[in-house]
Amino acid sequence: MNPTQDQQDLFSLIQHDGSDNSISRRRFLHTALGAGFAAAALPVCAQTMITTPDTGLVTGQFSVDVQGQAVPVYLAKPAKGSNFPVILVTSEIFGVHAHIADVARRFAQAGYLAVAPDLFVRQGNPAAYPTIAELISQVINKVPDQQVMQDLDAVLAWAKTQGGDISRAAITGFCWGGRITWLYAAHNPSIRAGVAWYGRLTGNQSALNPQHPVDIAAGLRVPVLGLYGAKDTGIPLSSVEAMQKALAQGKSQSAFHVYPDSGHAFHADYRPSYVEADARDGWQRCLQWLRDHQAI
C-alpha cells in the first residue's frame, strides 16, 4: 500500500541516522511499559540520553479498566504526600518507552502525579514493528481519536484514586501526543493547561480523525503552549501561523514558542534530533506554563 501524503509527512518527522553513537538494538528491545525502545525508534544515542532517578518516588506499571479493556499506565509520583497535581503524558508513535517514562519521572520529581497511558493497546504494540512505515500503517493509522479521548478520561479519573488532585490536571505530549494534547484540551475543558511539543496541527479529516487542532482552536478554552521547531520539515511554519490565526478567534490565551534552530523532536534526548539548549528551555517553559495556570 502506498503511503498517503499525511503518512509521508509523518515519515519526515522521524528521521534517524546510522552513526556509531548509538546503543545496540538488542539491548533496547524490551516490551515492558516504560522500558527500552521500539525497534522503529532505533538507533538510540546514549551520549545525550537523560536518566531521571526514581529516588523519593513511587513508580511502576498499572492497569486501568476502560469499558472492559485493560489499558496499561506508567505512573510516577512523589512517595510522600497526597493531592498531587496530575499531568497526563501522551507519547510519540513509539509508545510508552524509556524516554516517556523518564519524562513522567521528571514531572514527579517536580511534584506531579504523572501518568503515561498506552493509548495503542487495542491496535498493537509499537515495539513489535521494525520500521516506521509498518508501525504507522499497522497501528497508528488505526487509532480513533474518540478512543483516545475516552482512555484519557478514564486514566484521569483513575489518577484521583492514586492520590491525584484532578482539579489541577494538565496534559502534555510529544509528536503524535502533541496533536492529542490540543485535542484533549478541547475535549476536556476542566483541565487547567496543556503543553504540546511539535504535534501536528493540520491534516486530512477522516472517520478516525474527524478534527485536527486547527479545527478546534477557535473554541478552545484551555490554555495550551505549543513548543515547535522552525526547521521541522513535517510541520511547516505555515501550519503554525494558521493555528495562531485560528486561536486568535477564541479566548484560550494559548501561545507558541518556536525555536529557530530546531527541527522535529528536539526534546527527544535519545535521538539524533535532540537539541539540548532548546530542550532545556522548553522544559522550563513547560513547567512555568503549568505554574502560571495553577496546574501545580
XYZ file of C-alpha atoms in Angstrom:
296
model
C 0.000 0.000 0.000
C 1.404 3.384 -0.936
C 1.542 5.908 1.902
C -0.836 8.855 1.888
C 0.513 12.405 1.975
C -0.135 12.548 5.722
C 1.872 9.339 6.177
C 4.703 10.701 4.062
C 4.713 13.855 6.165
C 4.888 11.772 9.331
C 7.800 9.753 7.927
C 9.678 13.022 7.503
C 9.145 13.892 11.157
C 11.039 10.854 12.401
C 14.449 10.568 10.806
C 17.331 8.590 12.272
C 20.997 8.365 11.450
C 23.150 5.256 11.333
C 26.045 6.617 13.365
C 28.073 4.524 15.757
C 26.974 6.819 18.630
C 24.066 4.555 19.439
C 23.106 1.831 21.875
C 22.712 -1.644 20.464
C 19.370 -2.804 19.100
C 19.384 -5.961 21.243
C 19.924 -4.088 24.496
C 16.941 -1.796 23.937
C 14.308 -4.141 22.555
C 12.035 -4.588 25.564
C 8.284 -4.854 25.802
C 7.611 -3.724 29.383
C 5.892 -0.368 29.616
C 8.399 2.381 30.292
C 11.420 0.235 29.374
C 13.519 0.124 26.237
C 12.555 1.473 22.840
C 10.582 0.326 19.840
C 12.719 -1.137 17.060
C 11.470 1.580 14.726
C 12.912 4.246 17.052
C 16.480 2.967 16.892
C 19.340 3.850 16.922
C 19.420 5.339 20.413
C 22.006 7.979 21.314
C 23.493 7.009 24.654
C 25.616 10.137 24.967
C 22.668 12.506 25.305
C 20.020 10.281 26.882
C 18.832 11.546 30.257
C 18.049 9.119 33.079
C 15.982 10.558 35.920
C 16.233 8.597 39.188
C 13.164 7.319 40.972
C 14.588 8.333 44.346
C 11.749 9.609 46.508
C 9.151 8.435 44.013
C 6.600 5.703 43.564
C 6.867 4.392 40.004
C 5.593 1.420 38.058
C 3.142 -0.079 35.631
C -0.539 -0.239 36.493
C -3.704 -1.139 34.642
C -6.849 0.922 34.172
C -10.093 -0.708 33.062
C -11.796 1.208 30.264
C -15.094 -0.463 29.446
C -13.573 -3.918 29.776
C -10.246 -3.071 28.114
C -7.173 -3.107 30.345
C -5.125 -0.008 29.496
C -1.531 -0.160 30.813
C -0.314 3.002 32.511
C 3.135 4.073 33.670
C 2.777 6.086 36.876
C 5.292 8.242 38.710
C 4.505 10.307 41.800
C 6.192 11.553 44.971
C 6.436 8.844 47.616
C 5.211 11.165 50.349
C 2.096 13.327 50.393
C -1.179 13.339 48.528
C -3.414 15.560 46.415
C -0.720 15.958 43.801
C -1.461 17.909 40.628
C -1.931 15.463 37.762
C -0.181 15.512 34.403
C -1.229 13.234 31.545
C 1.821 12.386 29.415
C 0.965 11.353 25.848
C 3.619 9.590 23.845
C 5.102 9.673 20.385
C 4.123 6.961 17.911
C 6.716 4.723 19.587
C 4.545 4.287 22.671
C 5.384 4.495 26.366
C 9.061 3.655 26.133
C 12.021 4.577 28.338
C 12.074 8.250 27.352
C 8.377 8.798 28.065
C 8.740 7.062 31.434
C 11.714 9.308 32.173
C 9.631 12.394 31.345
C 6.975 11.120 33.770
C 9.641 10.809 36.492
C 10.821 14.357 35.763
C 7.306 15.601 36.392
C 7.064 13.509 39.561
C 10.321 14.998 40.817
C 8.684 18.389 40.239
C 5.730 17.404 42.452
C 3.255 15.936 39.957
C 1.435 12.664 39.756
C 2.344 11.768 36.189
C 0.513 9.115 34.194
C 1.553 7.893 30.739
C -1.067 5.519 29.277
C -0.570 3.037 26.454
C -3.020 4.577 24.013
C -2.216 1.991 21.319
C -3.036 -1.098 23.381
C -6.033 -2.152 21.273
C -4.281 -1.714 17.946
C -0.891 -3.241 18.727
C 2.480 -2.968 20.435
C 4.708 -0.309 18.807
C 7.795 -2.208 19.951
C 6.897 -5.117 17.667
C 7.256 -3.248 14.365
C 10.734 -2.947 12.854
C 10.045 0.069 10.630
C 8.209 3.348 10.936
C 6.171 2.598 7.820
C 4.885 -0.663 9.286
C 4.209 0.920 12.660
C 2.188 3.720 11.106
C 0.170 1.527 8.763
C -0.471 -1.314 11.192
C -1.028 0.618 14.436
C -1.084 4.408 14.342
C -3.472 4.792 11.410
C -5.982 2.530 13.152
C -6.308 4.514 16.396
C -9.542 6.553 16.606
C -9.339 9.940 18.291
C -12.569 9.179 20.139
C -10.980 6.093 21.683
C -8.005 8.146 22.832
C -10.234 10.771 24.460
C -12.155 8.022 26.269
C -8.964 6.388 27.534
C -7.559 9.695 28.783
C -10.809 10.455 30.612
C -10.627 7.074 32.358
C -6.944 7.409 33.230
C -7.526 10.870 34.649
C -10.362 9.561 36.843
C -8.109 6.695 37.960
C -5.361 9.163 38.897
C -7.675 10.542 41.559
C -7.725 7.131 43.259
C -3.918 7.215 43.360
C -3.700 10.493 45.282
C -4.051 12.925 42.406
C -5.928 16.203 42.571
C -7.732 16.190 39.232
C -8.976 19.731 39.810
C -5.357 20.632 38.999
C -4.890 18.426 35.951
C -2.932 19.171 32.806
C -1.739 17.339 29.705
C 1.435 17.284 27.666
C 2.552 15.250 24.683
C 5.190 14.800 22.021
C 4.740 14.445 18.234
C 1.630 12.202 17.950
C 0.945 13.042 21.581
C 1.373 16.741 20.860
C -1.576 16.621 18.480
C -3.534 14.689 21.116
C -2.699 17.379 23.684
C -4.501 20.026 21.620
C -7.474 17.742 21.010
C -7.838 16.648 24.623
C -7.678 20.248 25.823
C -10.717 20.887 23.637
C -12.415 17.648 24.701
C -11.995 18.237 28.447
C -12.248 21.943 29.321
C -11.941 21.132 33.037
C -8.180 20.602 32.802
C -6.052 23.600 33.664
C -3.492 23.676 30.877
C -1.676 21.818 28.132
C 1.801 21.812 26.610
C 2.068 20.422 23.073
C 5.526 19.545 21.804
C 5.737 19.593 17.978
C 2.341 17.990 17.425
C 0.714 18.069 14.011
C -1.749 20.958 13.662
C -3.432 20.274 10.324
C -4.253 17.227 8.229
C -6.792 15.299 6.230
C -10.029 14.603 8.056
C -11.304 11.037 8.295
C -13.717 8.919 10.306
C -10.946 8.121 12.808
C -9.537 11.661 12.831
C -12.546 13.936 12.255
C -10.785 17.059 13.530
C -7.297 18.428 13.862
C -6.011 21.108 16.237
C -6.633 23.949 13.771
C -10.297 22.893 13.628
C -10.834 23.196 17.390
C -8.640 26.254 18.010
C -11.299 28.971 17.921
C -13.470 27.215 20.502
C -10.620 26.154 22.775
C -10.974 27.250 26.409
C -7.908 25.591 27.942
C -4.610 27.480 27.549
C -2.118 25.397 25.574
C 1.532 26.208 24.996
C 2.909 24.950 21.683
C 6.649 24.253 21.536
C 7.766 23.847 17.929
C 10.881 23.911 15.754
C 11.228 26.269 12.808
C 13.228 23.645 10.901
C 10.601 20.919 11.351
C 10.108 19.705 7.775
C 6.915 17.834 8.646
C 5.212 20.715 10.456
C 5.820 23.834 8.365
C 5.669 27.266 9.923
C 2.674 27.978 7.715
C 0.644 25.490 9.770
C 1.787 27.158 12.988
C 0.704 30.504 11.575
C -2.676 29.047 10.579
C -3.109 27.707 14.110
C -2.192 31.073 15.608
C -4.812 32.811 13.455
C -7.452 30.280 14.486
C -6.543 30.655 18.161
C -6.830 34.438 17.848
C -10.537 33.953 17.133
C -11.011 32.413 20.580
C -10.193 33.212 24.193
C -7.979 30.360 25.381
C -4.866 32.553 25.604
C -2.861 29.741 24.066
C 0.601 30.582 22.777
C 3.514 29.285 20.730
C 7.241 29.373 21.174
C 9.142 28.445 18.028
C 12.833 27.542 18.221
C 14.579 28.884 15.101
C 17.417 26.344 15.064
C 15.470 23.190 15.959
C 13.626 20.661 13.866
C 11.234 17.939 14.936
C 11.710 16.000 18.204
C 14.222 18.445 19.644
C 13.252 17.334 23.154
C 13.877 13.619 22.460
C 17.252 13.214 24.171
C 17.613 9.621 22.959
C 17.530 10.604 19.261
C 19.868 12.456 16.893
C 17.263 15.230 16.602
C 17.892 16.326 20.207
C 18.862 19.966 20.742
C 19.953 20.266 24.342
C 19.639 24.033 24.799
C 16.164 24.202 23.294
C 15.016 21.077 25.116
C 16.083 22.537 28.448
C 14.494 25.867 27.665
C 11.293 24.139 26.549
C 11.153 22.115 29.755
C 11.416 25.263 31.864
C 8.759 26.964 29.755
C 6.544 23.914 30.183
C 6.838 23.944 33.978
C 6.326 27.705 34.131
C 3.223 27.485 31.908
C 1.737 24.896 34.243
C 2.559 27.020 37.282
C 1.106 30.131 35.681
C -2.153 28.302 35.054
C -2.235 26.756 38.525
C -1.716 23.200 37.376
C 0.561 22.720 40.385
